[in-house]
Amino acid sequence: VWKYINQLKEEGYVIESSSKKGYKLASIPDILNKREVISYIKTEFLGKEIYYFDTIDSTNNYAKKIAEDGCEEGTVVISDCQIAGKGRRGREWASLAGKGIYMSVVLKPLLEPSQMQLITLAASVAVAEALKEQTGMDLGIKWPNDIILDARKLCGILTEMTCETDKINYVILGLGVNVNQDMEDFPADLRDKAVSLKAGCKQLTGENKTFNRAKIIASILLHIEKYYKMLQSGLNEEIIDKWRLHSITLGKQIMCSDSRGSYLCIAEDITEDGHLVVKCEDGSVRELLSGEVSIKGVMGYI
Amino acid sequence: VWKYINQLKEEGYVIESSSKKGYKLASIPDILNKREVISYIKTEFLGKEIYYFDTIDSTNNYAKKIAEDGCEEGTVVISDCQIAGKGRRGREWASLAGKGIYMSVVLKPLLEPSQMQLITLAASVAVAEALKEQTGMDLGIKWPNDIILDARKLCGILTEMTCETDKINYVILGLGVNVNQDMEDFPADLRDKAVSLKAGCKQLTGENKTFNRAKIIASILLHIEKYYKMLQSGLNEEIIDKWRLHSITLGKQIMCSDSRGSYLCIAEDITEDGHLVVKCEDGSVRELLSGEVSIKGVMGYI
């Protein structure tokens, strides 16, 4: 027994031993490893194959490599830390060791490439529901797929697709979730834009709480699997309705930046293929698929 | 001098030498190597970087790898032979050594992912014009992008894209052109569906002719560069007009196979985003982006 106990201790578990009573796990720590994640997983096919790393350049890059080599659909790449984490449009994503969730999922949907936006929206609904379920906190989705807590970014999703004109080869769904960072863990220029579950919980409730990342990962995978199945069954309208429910964008004044420059408008609705319908100040109505959107809130635009 | 002469002879050039007159290149052979290709290239940026292989699994796969590693736009991968050449939708592409052109081009267009079809159509126009210019033969484009000679396939284009929702990371334009194959070089089951420039020329004109692949590659790259620049300048309608000009699909009875099954219709037009407009037997009009299309010709459906 002591060999395994020592191994667990090395991985960071706190185990009390007594010569009479045997061993006792003092508390469930936030340890991220493959075994811990697997112990919580309840999915059918998502995460049946997991690649786990202590450090990696970017989980999306690794997922792309194994997808090119023909890995199974549902394969998941997790790393405790990323040294070159990626956000949308080539931006960096701060990926501190021991604090966040950095995970990529390989999907091979039988959908048209034009339905990529729906995959992204479905993923944002899945992550929002998983995080609400795990934390009870009041999260929202900013169009298209950022998860927002207390007007700051809690989770970003980077969807990358490789396709032919009429056939998706694979989709990499990359997630970065800020979990146990304290505010001082974030780079100074991100402190008014980023938040973690721990920091948000402390600021909103005063409670000092650490969250179990392996448990959260398992819940996210379960919810992604559920919405992915709905998508494959053509239940697009149901997914869009769920997205509307969690949206913090709809009904708000937003600032759009696209090839036409920056302009103010009201976010009116989202179409069944995931375009944002906005009404401009001159009364004209536009559908946005791309471009940046900021929402006017009490703290200014987020 | 003799050292270089011997090197050229080793590469396959036929050089006559005379002790009085020096050396004479007996004829310009069809030799494919990087130097030969470069000697014909007249482009601004396409093919400024060339990776040449005698044998490779698939030029598209190699191009994807170097694109992931951040290669320059316009980088070209050429191989004399492919051992796992790919066609659309995972099909094989016969890639015999010394006979065809197997080439992939890395592009990074500032276009929306939804414009991928236009890239494919522009490439088919470019290749059709290059091959007409180099051979004088009567080629046509079958929707979306096969080049057809004498009712058989002369060239296939496999476009693969990696993108985010609103940003193309890169596009790999893969070309397979049958050049100097004799009919017996094709697998038996392809002989009524495939043709090469050489075999087509012999059957149509009786002439026994070998074509210079390096020269054809240079011409294809020049034409692709021209149409790619037009695309980047937003001259979509001009490209679609050129496609209409070369089309052998428009106006014909075609057999469509898609998720609704197989049905007969007339190919009426192509939209400005590259969808095929077809009129079904019941009078209904549909727009196709995907699915297979066969054209009714004198030889049956091709």
Coordinates of C-alpha atoms in Angstrom, one line a residue:
Chain A
V1 CA 0.0 0.0 0.0
W2 CA 2.7 2.5 1.1
K3 CA 4.1 2.5 -2.5
Y4 CA 0.8 3.8 -3.9
I5 CA 0.3 6.2 -0.9
N6 CA 3.7 7.7 -1.6
Q7 CA 2.9 8.0 -5.3
L8 CA -0.3 9.9 -4.4
K9 CA 1.6 12.1 -2.0
E10 CA 4.1 12.9 -4.8
E11 CA 1.2 14.0 -7.0
G12 CA 0.1 16.4 -4.2
Y13 CA -2.6 14.6 -2.3
V14 CA -2.5 15.2 1.4
I15 CA -2.9 11.9 3.2
E16 CA -2.8 11.4 6.9
S17 CA -1.5 8.1 8.3
S18 CA -2.0 6.6 11.7
S19 CA -0.4 3.3 12.7
K20 CA -3.8 2.1 14.1
K21 CA -6.4 3.5 11.7
G22 CA -4.5 3.3 8.4
Y23 CA -4.6 6.1 5.8
K24 CA -7.0 9.0 5.5
L25 CA -7.3 11.5 2.5
A26 CA -7.3 14.8 4.4
S27 CA -9.1 16.7 1.7
I28 CA -9.8 16.6 -2.0
P29 CA -7.2 18.9 -3.5
D30 CA -7.3 20.6 -6.9
I31 CA -4.9 18.2 -8.6
L32 CA -5.1 17.9 -12.3
N33 CA -4.0 14.6 -13.8
K34 CA -5.4 12.1 -16.2
R35 CA -6.6 9.7 -13.4
E36 CA -8.4 12.4 -11.5
V37 CA -10.2 13.6 -14.6
I38 CA -11.1 10.0 -15.7
S39 CA -12.6 9.3 -12.2
Y40 CA -15.2 12.0 -12.8
I41 CA -16.0 11.4 -16.4
K42 CA -19.6 10.3 -17.3
T43 CA -19.6 10.8 -21.1
E44 CA -20.3 8.2 -23.8
F45 CA -17.5 9.1 -26.2
L46 CA -16.1 12.5 -25.3
G47 CA -12.8 12.0 -23.4
K48 CA -12.6 8.3 -23.8
E49 CA -9.1 9.1 -25.1
I50 CA -7.3 11.7 -23.1
Y51 CA -3.8 13.1 -23.7
Y52 CA -2.6 14.9 -20.5
F53 CA 0.4 17.2 -20.3
D54 CA 2.0 19.1 -17.4
T55 CA 3.2 21.7 -19.9
I56 CA 2.5 22.1 -23.7
D57 CA 2.8 24.9 -26.2
S58 CA -1.0 25.0 -27.0
T59 CA -3.5 22.2 -26.6
N60 CA -5.2 23.3 -29.9
N61 CA -1.9 22.8 -31.8
Y62 CA -1.4 19.3 -30.3
A63 CA -5.1 18.4 -31.0
K64 CA -4.6 19.5 -34.7
K65 CA -1.6 17.3 -35.0
I66 CA -3.3 14.2 -33.6
A67 CA -6.4 15.0 -35.7
E68 CA -4.3 15.1 -38.9
D69 CA -2.9 11.7 -37.9
G70 CA -6.4 10.4 -37.7
C71 CA -7.3 10.3 -33.9
E72 CA -10.7 9.2 -32.8
E73 CA -13.6 11.7 -32.5
G74 CA -13.9 12.9 -29.0
T75 CA -10.2 12.7 -28.2
V76 CA -9.4 15.3 -25.5
V77 CA -6.1 17.1 -24.9
I78 CA -5.6 18.7 -21.4
S79 CA -2.6 20.5 -20.1
D80 CA -2.0 22.0 -16.6
C81 CA -0.1 24.9 -18.2
Q82 CA 0.4 26.3 -21.7
I83 CA 3.5 28.2 -22.7
A84 CA 1.9 29.5 -26.0
G85 CA -1.8 29.5 -25.3
K86 CA -3.9 30.9 -28.1
G87 CA -6.9 33.1 -28.2
R88 CA -9.0 34.1 -31.2
R89 CA -7.3 35.9 -34.1
G90 CA -3.8 35.0 -33.0
R91 CA -4.0 36.6 -29.6
E92 CA -2.3 35.1 -26.5
W93 CA -4.2 33.4 -23.7
A94 CA -2.5 33.5 -20.3
S95 CA -2.2 29.9 -19.1
L96 CA -0.7 29.7 -15.6
A97 CA 0.3 26.3 -14.2
G98 CA -2.0 24.8 -11.6
K99 CA -4.7 27.5 -11.9
G100 CA -6.8 27.1 -15.0
I101 CA -8.3 24.6 -17.5
Y102 CA -6.6 24.4 -20.9
M103 CA -8.4 21.8 -23.0
S104 CA -9.0 20.9 -26.6
V105 CA -11.6 18.5 -28.0
V106 CA -11.4 16.9 -31.4
L107 CA -14.8 16.7 -33.2
K108 CA -15.6 15.3 -36.6
P109 CA -19.2 16.5 -37.1
L110 CA -21.2 15.4 -40.2
L111 CA -22.2 19.1 -40.8
E112 CA -21.5 21.6 -43.5
P113 CA -18.5 23.9 -43.0
S114 CA -20.9 26.8 -42.9
Q115 CA -22.4 25.4 -39.7
M116 CA -19.1 26.0 -37.8
Q117 CA -20.6 29.0 -35.9
L118 CA -23.3 26.7 -34.5
I119 CA -20.7 24.4 -33.1
T120 CA -19.1 27.4 -31.3
L121 CA -22.4 28.6 -29.9
A122 CA -23.4 25.1 -28.7
A123 CA -20.0 24.9 -27.0
S124 CA -20.6 28.2 -25.2
V125 CA -24.0 27.1 -23.9
A126 CA -22.5 23.8 -22.8
V127 CA -19.6 25.5 -20.9
A128 CA -22.0 28.1 -19.3
E129 CA -24.3 25.4 -18.1
A130 CA -21.5 23.2 -16.7
L131 CA -19.9 26.2 -14.9
K132 CA -23.3 27.3 -13.4
E133 CA -24.0 23.7 -12.3
Q134 CA -20.5 23.4 -10.7
T135 CA -20.3 26.8 -9.0
G136 CA -23.9 28.2 -8.8
M137 CA -22.5 31.5 -10.1
D138 CA -24.4 33.9 -12.4
L139 CA -22.5 33.6 -15.7
G140 CA -23.5 34.9 -19.1
I141 CA -22.5 34.4 -22.8
K142 CA -21.2 37.4 -24.7
W143 CA -21.6 36.9 -28.5
P144 CA -20.4 34.7 -29.9
N145 CA -18.8 32.5 -27.2
D146 CA -17.1 34.3 -24.3
I147 CA -18.2 33.3 -20.9
I148 CA -18.6 36.4 -18.7
L149 CA -18.7 36.7 -14.9
D150 CA -19.1 40.0 -13.2
A151 CA -18.5 41.9 -16.5
R152 CA -15.1 40.2 -17.1
K153 CA -13.9 37.2 -19.1
L154 CA -14.0 33.9 -17.3
C155 CA -13.6 31.6 -20.3
G156 CA -12.7 31.8 -24.0
I157 CA -13.4 29.3 -26.7
L158 CA -11.2 29.0 -29.8
T159 CA -12.8 26.9 -32.5
E160 CA -10.6 25.9 -35.4
M161 CA -11.8 23.9 -38.4
T162 CA -10.1 22.1 -41.2
C163 CA -12.5 21.4 -44.1
E164 CA -13.0 20.9 -47.8
T165 CA -15.7 23.0 -49.5
D166 CA -18.5 20.7 -48.5
K167 CA -17.0 18.5 -45.8
I168 CA -15.6 19.2 -42.4
N169 CA -12.5 17.2 -41.8
Y170 CA -12.3 18.0 -38.1
V171 CA -13.1 20.7 -35.6
I172 CA -10.8 21.6 -32.7
L173 CA -12.8 23.1 -29.8
G174 CA -10.3 24.8 -27.5
L175 CA -11.3 26.1 -24.0
G176 CA -9.4 28.2 -21.6
V177 CA -11.2 28.6 -18.2
N178 CA -9.9 30.7 -15.4
V179 CA -10.5 28.7 -12.3
N180 CA -8.2 29.2 -9.3
Q181 CA -6.3 32.3 -10.3
D182 CA -6.1 35.1 -7.7
M183 CA -6.5 38.6 -9.3
E184 CA -2.7 39.2 -8.9
D185 CA -2.0 36.0 -11.0
F186 CA -3.3 37.9 -14.0
P187 CA -1.0 40.2 -16.0
A188 CA -1.7 43.8 -14.9
D189 CA -3.3 44.8 -18.2
L190 CA -5.9 42.0 -17.9
R191 CA -7.1 42.7 -14.4
D192 CA -10.1 44.7 -15.4
K193 CA -10.9 42.3 -18.3
A194 CA -10.3 38.9 -16.8
V195 CA -11.7 37.0 -13.8
S196 CA -11.5 33.5 -12.4
L197 CA -14.1 31.4 -10.6
K198 CA -12.0 31.8 -7.3
A199 CA -11.4 35.6 -7.7
G200 CA -15.0 36.2 -8.8
C201 CA -16.4 34.1 -5.9
K202 CA -14.3 36.0 -3.4
Q203 CA -15.3 39.5 -4.8
L204 CA -19.0 38.7 -5.1
T205 CA -19.5 36.6 -1.9
G206 CA -16.4 37.1 0.3
E207 CA -15.9 33.4 0.3
N208 CA -12.4 32.0 -0.1
K209 CA -12.9 28.9 -2.2
T210 CA -10.8 26.7 -4.5
F211 CA -12.5 24.8 -7.3
N212 CA -11.7 21.2 -8.4
R213 CA -10.6 21.5 -12.0
A214 CA -10.9 17.8 -12.8
K215 CA -14.6 17.8 -11.7
I216 CA -15.3 20.9 -13.8
I217 CA -13.6 19.4 -16.8
A218 CA -15.8 16.3 -16.5
S219 CA -18.9 18.4 -16.3
I220 CA -17.9 20.5 -19.3
L221 CA -17.3 17.4 -21.3
L222 CA -20.7 15.9 -20.3
H223 CA -22.5 19.1 -21.4
I224 CA -20.5 19.5 -24.6
E225 CA -21.4 15.9 -25.5
K226 CA -25.1 16.6 -24.9
Y227 CA -25.2 19.7 -27.1
Y228 CA -23.0 18.1 -29.7
K229 CA -25.5 15.3 -30.0
M230 CA -28.4 17.8 -30.3
L231 CA -26.4 19.6 -33.1
Q232 CA -25.9 16.3 -35.0
S233 CA -29.6 15.6 -34.7
G234 CA -30.4 19.0 -36.3
L235 CA -31.9 20.5 -33.1
N236 CA -30.4 23.9 -34.1
E237 CA -33.3 26.0 -33.0
E238 CA -33.2 24.4 -29.5
I239 CA -29.5 25.3 -29.2
I240 CA -30.1 28.8 -30.3
D241 CA -32.9 29.2 -27.8
K242 CA -30.6 28.1 -25.0
W243 CA -28.0 30.5 -26.3
R244 CA -30.6 33.3 -26.1
L245 CA -31.3 32.3 -22.5
H246 CA -27.7 32.7 -21.4
S247 CA -26.9 35.7 -23.6
I248 CA -25.8 39.0 -22.0
T249 CA -25.5 40.6 -25.5
L250 CA -29.1 40.6 -26.7
G251 CA -31.1 43.7 -26.0
K252 CA -27.9 45.7 -25.2
Q253 CA -26.3 48.6 -26.8
I254 CA -23.1 47.3 -28.4
M255 CA -20.1 48.8 -30.2
C256 CA -19.2 46.8 -33.3
S257 CA -15.8 47.0 -35.0
D258 CA -15.5 45.5 -38.4
S259 CA -14.3 46.3 -41.9
R260 CA -16.7 49.3 -42.0
G261 CA -15.1 50.8 -38.9
S262 CA -16.7 51.1 -35.4
Y263 CA -20.3 51.9 -34.8
L264 CA -23.0 51.8 -32.2
C265 CA -26.1 49.6 -32.5
I266 CA -28.5 47.5 -30.5
A267 CA -28.1 43.7 -30.5
E268 CA -31.6 42.6 -31.4
D269 CA -31.5 38.8 -32.0
I270 CA -29.5 35.9 -33.3
T271 CA -30.4 34.0 -36.4
E272 CA -30.8 30.2 -36.6
D273 CA -27.3 30.0 -38.2
G274 CA -25.7 32.1 -35.4
H275 CA -25.5 35.5 -37.0
L276 CA -26.0 38.5 -34.7
V277 CA -28.8 40.8 -35.9
V278 CA -28.1 44.4 -34.9
K279 CA -30.0 47.6 -35.5
C280 CA -27.8 50.6 -36.2
E281 CA -28.5 54.2 -35.1
D282 CA -29.7 55.1 -38.6
G283 CA -32.3 52.4 -38.3
S284 CA -30.7 50.0 -40.7
V285 CA -30.5 46.3 -39.7
R286 CA -27.3 44.2 -40.2
E287 CA -26.3 40.6 -39.7
L288 CA -22.9 40.1 -38.2
L289 CA -20.8 36.9 -38.4
S290 CA -17.5 38.4 -37.8
G291 CA -16.0 41.5 -36.3
E292 CA -15.5 42.5 -32.7
V293 CA -18.4 43.4 -30.4
S294 CA -18.3 45.3 -27.1
I295 CA -21.3 45.5 -24.8
K296 CA -22.1 48.7 -23.0
G297 CA -22.3 48.0 -19.3
V298 CA -22.0 49.8 -16.0
M299 CA -18.2 49.4 -16.2
G300 CA -18.1 50.8 -19.8
Y301 CA -17.8 48.5 -22.7
I302 CA -16.7 44.9 -22.1
Chain B
V1 CA 32.3 22.5 -67.6
W2 CA 32.2 18.7 -67.9
K3 CA 31.3 18.4 -64.2
Y4 CA 28.1 20.3 -64.8
I5 CA 27.5 18.6 -68.1
N6 CA 27.7 15.2 -66.3
Q7 CA 25.4 16.5 -63.6
L8 CA 22.8 17.5 -66.2
K9 CA 23.2 14.1 -67.9
E10 CA 22.6 12.4 -64.6
E11 CA 19.3 14.3 -64.2
G12 CA 18.2 13.1 -67.6
Y13 CA 19.2 15.8 -70.1
V14 CA 20.4 14.5 -73.4
I15 CA 23.5 16.5 -74.3
E16 CA 25.6 15.9 -77.5
S17 CA 29.2 16.7 -77.3
S18 CA 31.7 17.2 -80.1
S19 CA 35.4 17.9 -79.6
K20 CA 35.2 20.8 -82.0
K21 CA 31.9 22.5 -81.4
G22 CA 31.4 21.9 -77.6
Y23 CA 28.1 20.8 -76.1
K24 CA 24.6 20.9 -77.5
L25 CA 21.3 20.2 -75.7
A26 CA 19.8 17.7 -78.0
S27 CA 16.2 18.4 -76.9
I28 CA 14.3 19.8 -74.0
P29 CA 13.2 16.8 -72.1
D30 CA 10.3 16.6 -69.5
I31 CA 12.4 16.7 -66.4
L32 CA 10.8 17.8 -63.2
N33 CA 13.1 19.4 -60.6
K34 CA 13.3 22.6 -58.7
R35 CA 15.8 24.3 -61.0
E36 CA 13.8 23.4 -64.1
V37 CA 10.6 24.8 -62.6
I38 CA 12.3 28.0 -61.3
S39 CA 13.8 28.7 -64.7
Y40 CA 10.3 29.1 -66.1
I41 CA 8.6 31.0 -63.2
K42 CA 7.4 34.6 -63.9
T43 CA 5.3 35.2 -60.8
E44 CA 5.6 37.9 -58.2
F45 CA 5.1 35.8 -55.0
L46 CA 3.6 32.4 -55.9
G47 CA 6.4 29.8 -55.9
K48 CA 9.1 32.1 -54.6
E49 CA 9.6 29.3 -52.1
I50 CA 9.4 25.8 -53.6
Y51 CA 9.7 22.5 -51.8
Y52 CA 10.5 19.8 -54.3
F53 CA 10.3 16.0 -53.7
D54 CA 10.9 13.0 -55.9
T55 CA 8.4 11.1 -53.7
I56 CA 6.0 12.2 -51.0
D57 CA 2.8 10.8 -49.3
S58 CA 0.7 13.8 -50.4
T59 CA 1.8 17.3 -51.3
N60 CA -1.4 18.7 -49.5
N61 CA -0.3 17.0 -46.3
Y62 CA 3.2 18.4 -46.5
A63 CA 1.8 21.9 -47.3
K64 CA -0.5 21.7 -44.3
K65 CA 2.5 20.9 -42.1
I66 CA 4.6 23.8 -43.3
A67 CA 1.5 26.1 -43.1
E68 CA 1.0 25.2 -39.5
D69 CA 4.7 26.0 -38.9
G70 CA 4.0 29.4 -40.4
C71 CA 5.5 29.2 -43.9
E72 CA 5.2 32.2 -46.3
E73 CA 2.1 32.7 -48.4
G74 CA 2.7 31.4 -51.9
T75 CA 4.9 28.6 -50.8
V76 CA 4.6 25.7 -53.3
V77 CA 5.1 22.0 -52.7
I78 CA 5.8 19.8 -55.8
S79 CA 6.5 16.1 -56.0
D80 CA 7.3 14.0 -59.0
C81 CA 5.3 11.2 -57.5
Q82 CA 2.8 10.8 -54.6
I83 CA 2.3 7.5 -52.8
A84 CA -0.9 8.6 -51.0
G85 CA -2.3 11.2 -53.4
K86 CA -5.7 12.5 -52.2
G87 CA -8.8 13.5 -54.1
R88 CA -11.9 15.2 -52.7
R89 CA -13.8 13.5 -49.9
G90 CA -10.9 11.2 -49.0
R91 CA -10.6 9.5 -52.4
E92 CA -7.3 8.4 -53.8
W93 CA -5.6 10.2 -56.7
A94 CA -3.3 8.1 -58.9
S95 CA 0.1 9.8 -58.9
L96 CA 2.5 8.0 -61.1
A97 CA 6.2 9.0 -61.1
G98 CA 7.5 11.0 -64.0
K99 CA 4.1 11.5 -65.6
G100 CA 1.9 14.1 -63.8
I101 CA 1.9 17.3 -61.9
Y102 CA 1.3 16.9 -58.1
M103 CA 1.4 20.3 -56.5
S104 CA 0.1 22.2 -53.5
V105 CA 0.0 26.0 -53.0
V106 CA -0.2 27.7 -49.5
L107 CA -2.5 30.7 -49.6
K108 CA -3.5 33.0 -46.7
P109 CA -6.3 35.1 -48.2
L110 CA -7.9 38.0 -46.3
L111 CA -11.3 36.6 -47.1
E112 CA -14.2 35.1 -45.0
P113 CA -14.2 31.3 -44.6
S114 CA -17.5 31.3 -46.5
Q115 CA -15.7 32.5 -49.6
M116 CA -13.7 29.3 -49.9
Q117 CA -15.8 28.1 -52.8
L118 CA -14.7 31.2 -54.8
I119 CA -11.0 30.3 -54.2
T120 CA -11.7 26.9 -55.7
L121 CA -13.6 28.3 -58.7
A122 CA -10.8 30.9 -59.3
A123 CA -8.2 28.1 -59.2
S124 CA -10.2 26.1 -61.8
V125 CA -10.3 29.0 -64.2
A126 CA -6.6 29.7 -63.7
V127 CA -5.7 26.0 -64.4
A128 CA -8.0 25.8 -67.4
E129 CA -6.5 29.0 -69.0
A130 CA -2.9 27.8 -68.3
L131 CA -3.5 24.4 -69.8
K132 CA -5.3 25.9 -72.9
E133 CA -2.4 28.4 -73.4
Q134 CA 0.2 25.6 -73.1
T135 CA -1.5 23.0 -75.2
G136 CA -4.1 24.7 -77.4
M137 CA -6.5 21.9 -76.4
D138 CA -10.3 22.4 -75.8
L139 CA -10.7 22.0 -72.1
G140 CA -13.7 22.7 -69.9
I141 CA -14.6 23.1 -66.2
K142 CA -17.1 20.7 -64.7
W143 CA -18.7 22.3 -61.6
P144 CA -17.2 23.0 -59.3
N145 CA -13.5 22.6 -60.3
D146 CA -12.7 19.5 -62.4
I147 CA -10.9 20.2 -65.6
I148 CA -12.3 18.0 -68.4
L149 CA -10.8 17.0 -71.7
D150 CA -12.8 14.9 -74.2
A151 CA -15.4 14.0 -71.5
R152 CA -12.8 12.7 -69.1
K153 CA -11.0 14.1 -66.1
L154 CA -7.7 15.8 -66.8
C155 CA -7.1 17.6 -63.6
G156 CA -8.6 17.6 -60.1
I157 CA -8.3 20.3 -57.5
L158 CA -8.5 19.6 -53.7
T159 CA -8.9 22.8 -51.7
E160 CA -8.5 22.4 -47.9
M161 CA -8.9 25.3 -45.5
T162 CA -8.1 25.8 -41.8
C163 CA -10.1 28.6 -40.2
E164 CA -11.6 30.2 -37.2
T165 CA -15.3 31.3 -37.5
D166 CA -14.4 34.6 -39.1
K167 CA -10.8 34.2 -40.2
I168 CA -9.0 32.0 -42.7
N169 CA -5.8 30.7 -41.2
Y170 CA -4.6 29.2 -44.5
V171 CA -5.9 27.5 -47.7
I172 CA -4.1 24.6 -49.3
L173 CA -4.8 24.4 -53.1
G174 CA -3.8 21.0 -54.3
L175 CA -3.6 20.2 -58.0
G176 CA -3.3 16.9 -59.7
V177 CA -2.8 17.2 -63.5
N178 CA -2.5 14.2 -65.8
V179 CA 0.2 15.2 -68.3
N180 CA 2.3 12.5 -69.9
Q181 CA 0.5 9.3 -68.9
D182 CA -0.4 6.9 -71.7
M183 CA -3.9 5.4 -71.3
E184 CA -2.3 2.1 -70.1
D185 CA -0.7 4.0 -67.2
F186 CA -4.1 4.6 -65.6
P187 CA -5.6 1.9 -63.4
A188 CA -8.1 -0.2 -65.5
D189 CA -11.2 1.2 -63.7
L190 CA -10.2 4.8 -64.4
R191 CA -9.6 4.4 -68.2
D192 CA -13.0 5.7 -69.2
K193 CA -13.0 8.5 -66.6
A194 CA -9.4 9.8 -66.8
V195 CA -7.3 11.3 -69.5
S196 CA -3.9 13.0 -69.8
L197 CA -2.7 15.8 -72.0
K198 CA -0.5 13.3 -73.9
A199 CA -3.2 10.6 -74.3
G200 CA -5.9 13.1 -75.2
C201 CA -3.7 14.8 -77.8
K202 CA -2.9 11.4 -79.4
Q203 CA -6.6 10.3 -79.5
L204 CA -7.9 13.7 -80.7
T205 CA -5.1 14.7 -83.2
G206 CA -3.0 11.5 -83.7
E207 CA 0.0 13.4 -82.7
N208 CA 2.6 11.7 -80.4
K209 CA 3.6 14.5 -78.0
T210 CA 5.2 14.8 -74.6
F211 CA 4.5 17.9 -72.6
N212 CA 7.0 19.8 -70.4
R213 CA 5.7 19.7 -66.9
A214 CA 8.0 22.4 -65.5
K215 CA 6.7 24.8 -68.1
I216 CA 3.1 23.9 -67.4
I217 CA 3.6 24.3 -63.6
A218 CA 5.1 27.8 -64.2
S219 CA 2.1 28.8 -66.4
I220 CA -0.4 27.4 -63.8
L221 CA 1.3 29.4 -61.0
L222 CA 1.2 32.6 -63.1
H223 CA -2.5 32.2 -63.8
I224 CA -3.3 31.3 -60.2
E225 CA -1.5 34.4 -59.0
K226 CA -3.5 36.5 -61.5
Y227 CA -6.9 35.2 -60.3
Y228 CA -5.9 35.2 -56.7
K229 CA -5.1 38.9 -56.9
M230 CA -8.5 39.5 -58.5
L231 CA -10.2 37.6 -55.7
Q232 CA -8.3 39.6 -53.1
S233 CA -9.4 42.8 -54.9
G234 CA -13.1 41.7 -54.7
L235 CA -13.5 41.1 -58.5
N236 CA -15.7 38.1 -57.8
E237 CA -18.1 38.8 -60.5
E238 CA -15.3 38.9 -63.1
I239 CA -14.0 35.5 -61.9
I240 CA -17.5 34.0 -62.0
D241 CA -17.9 35.3 -65.5
K242 CA -14.7 33.6 -66.6
W243 CA -15.9 30.4 -64.9
R244 CA -19.1 30.6 -66.9
L245 CA -17.1 31.0 -70.1
H246 CA -15.1 27.7 -69.4
S247 CA -18.0 25.8 -67.9
I248 CA -19.2 22.6 -69.5
T249 CA -21.9 22.2 -66.8
L250 CA -24.2 25.2 -67.4
G251 CA -27.1 24.5 -69.7
K252 CA -26.7 20.8 -69.4
Q253 CA -28.9 18.1 -67.9
I254 CA -27.2 16.9 -64.8
M255 CA -27.6 14.1 -62.2
C256 CA -27.2 15.4 -58.7
S257 CA -26.5 13.2 -55.7
D258 CA -26.9 14.7 -52.3
S259 CA -28.5 14.0 -48.9
R260 CA -31.9 14.0 -50.7
G261 CA -30.9 11.2 -53.0
S262 CA -30.2 11.3 -56.8
Y263 CA -32.3 13.5 -59.1
L264 CA -32.2 14.9 -62.6
C265 CA -32.1 18.6 -63.2
I266 CA -30.8 21.4 -65.5
A267 CA -27.8 23.4 -64.5
E268 CA -29.0 26.9 -65.0
D269 CA -26.4 29.3 -63.6
I270 CA -23.9 29.9 -60.9
T271 CA -24.4 32.5 -58.2
E272 CA -21.8 35.1 -57.3
D273 CA -20.7 33.0 -54.3
G274 CA -20.3 29.9 -56.4
H275 CA -23.4 27.9 -55.7
L276 CA -24.8 26.0 -58.7
V277 CA -28.4 26.9 -59.5
V278 CA -30.4 23.9 -60.8
K279 CA -33.9 23.5 -62.1
C280 CA -35.5 20.2 -61.1
E281 CA -37.9 18.2 -63.2
D282 CA -40.8 19.4 -61.1
G283 CA -39.9 23.0 -61.9
S284 CA -38.4 23.8 -58.5
V285 CA -35.1 25.7 -58.3
R286 CA -32.3 24.7 -55.9
E287 CA -28.9 26.1 -55.1
L288 CA -26.2 23.5 -54.6
L289 CA -22.9 24.0 -52.7
S290 CA -22.2 20.4 -52.0
G291 CA -23.1 17.0 -53.4
E292 CA -21.9 15.2 -56.5
V293 CA -22.9 16.3 -60.0
S294 CA -22.7 14.2 -63.2
I295 CA -23.2 15.8 -66.6
K296 CA -25.1 14.0 -69.3
G297 CA -23.0 13.8 -72.4
V298 CA -22.7 11.7 -75.5
M299 CA -20.7 9.1 -73.5
G300 CA -23.4 9.0 -70.7
Y301 CA -22.9 10.8 -67.5
I302 CA -19.4 12.1 -66.6

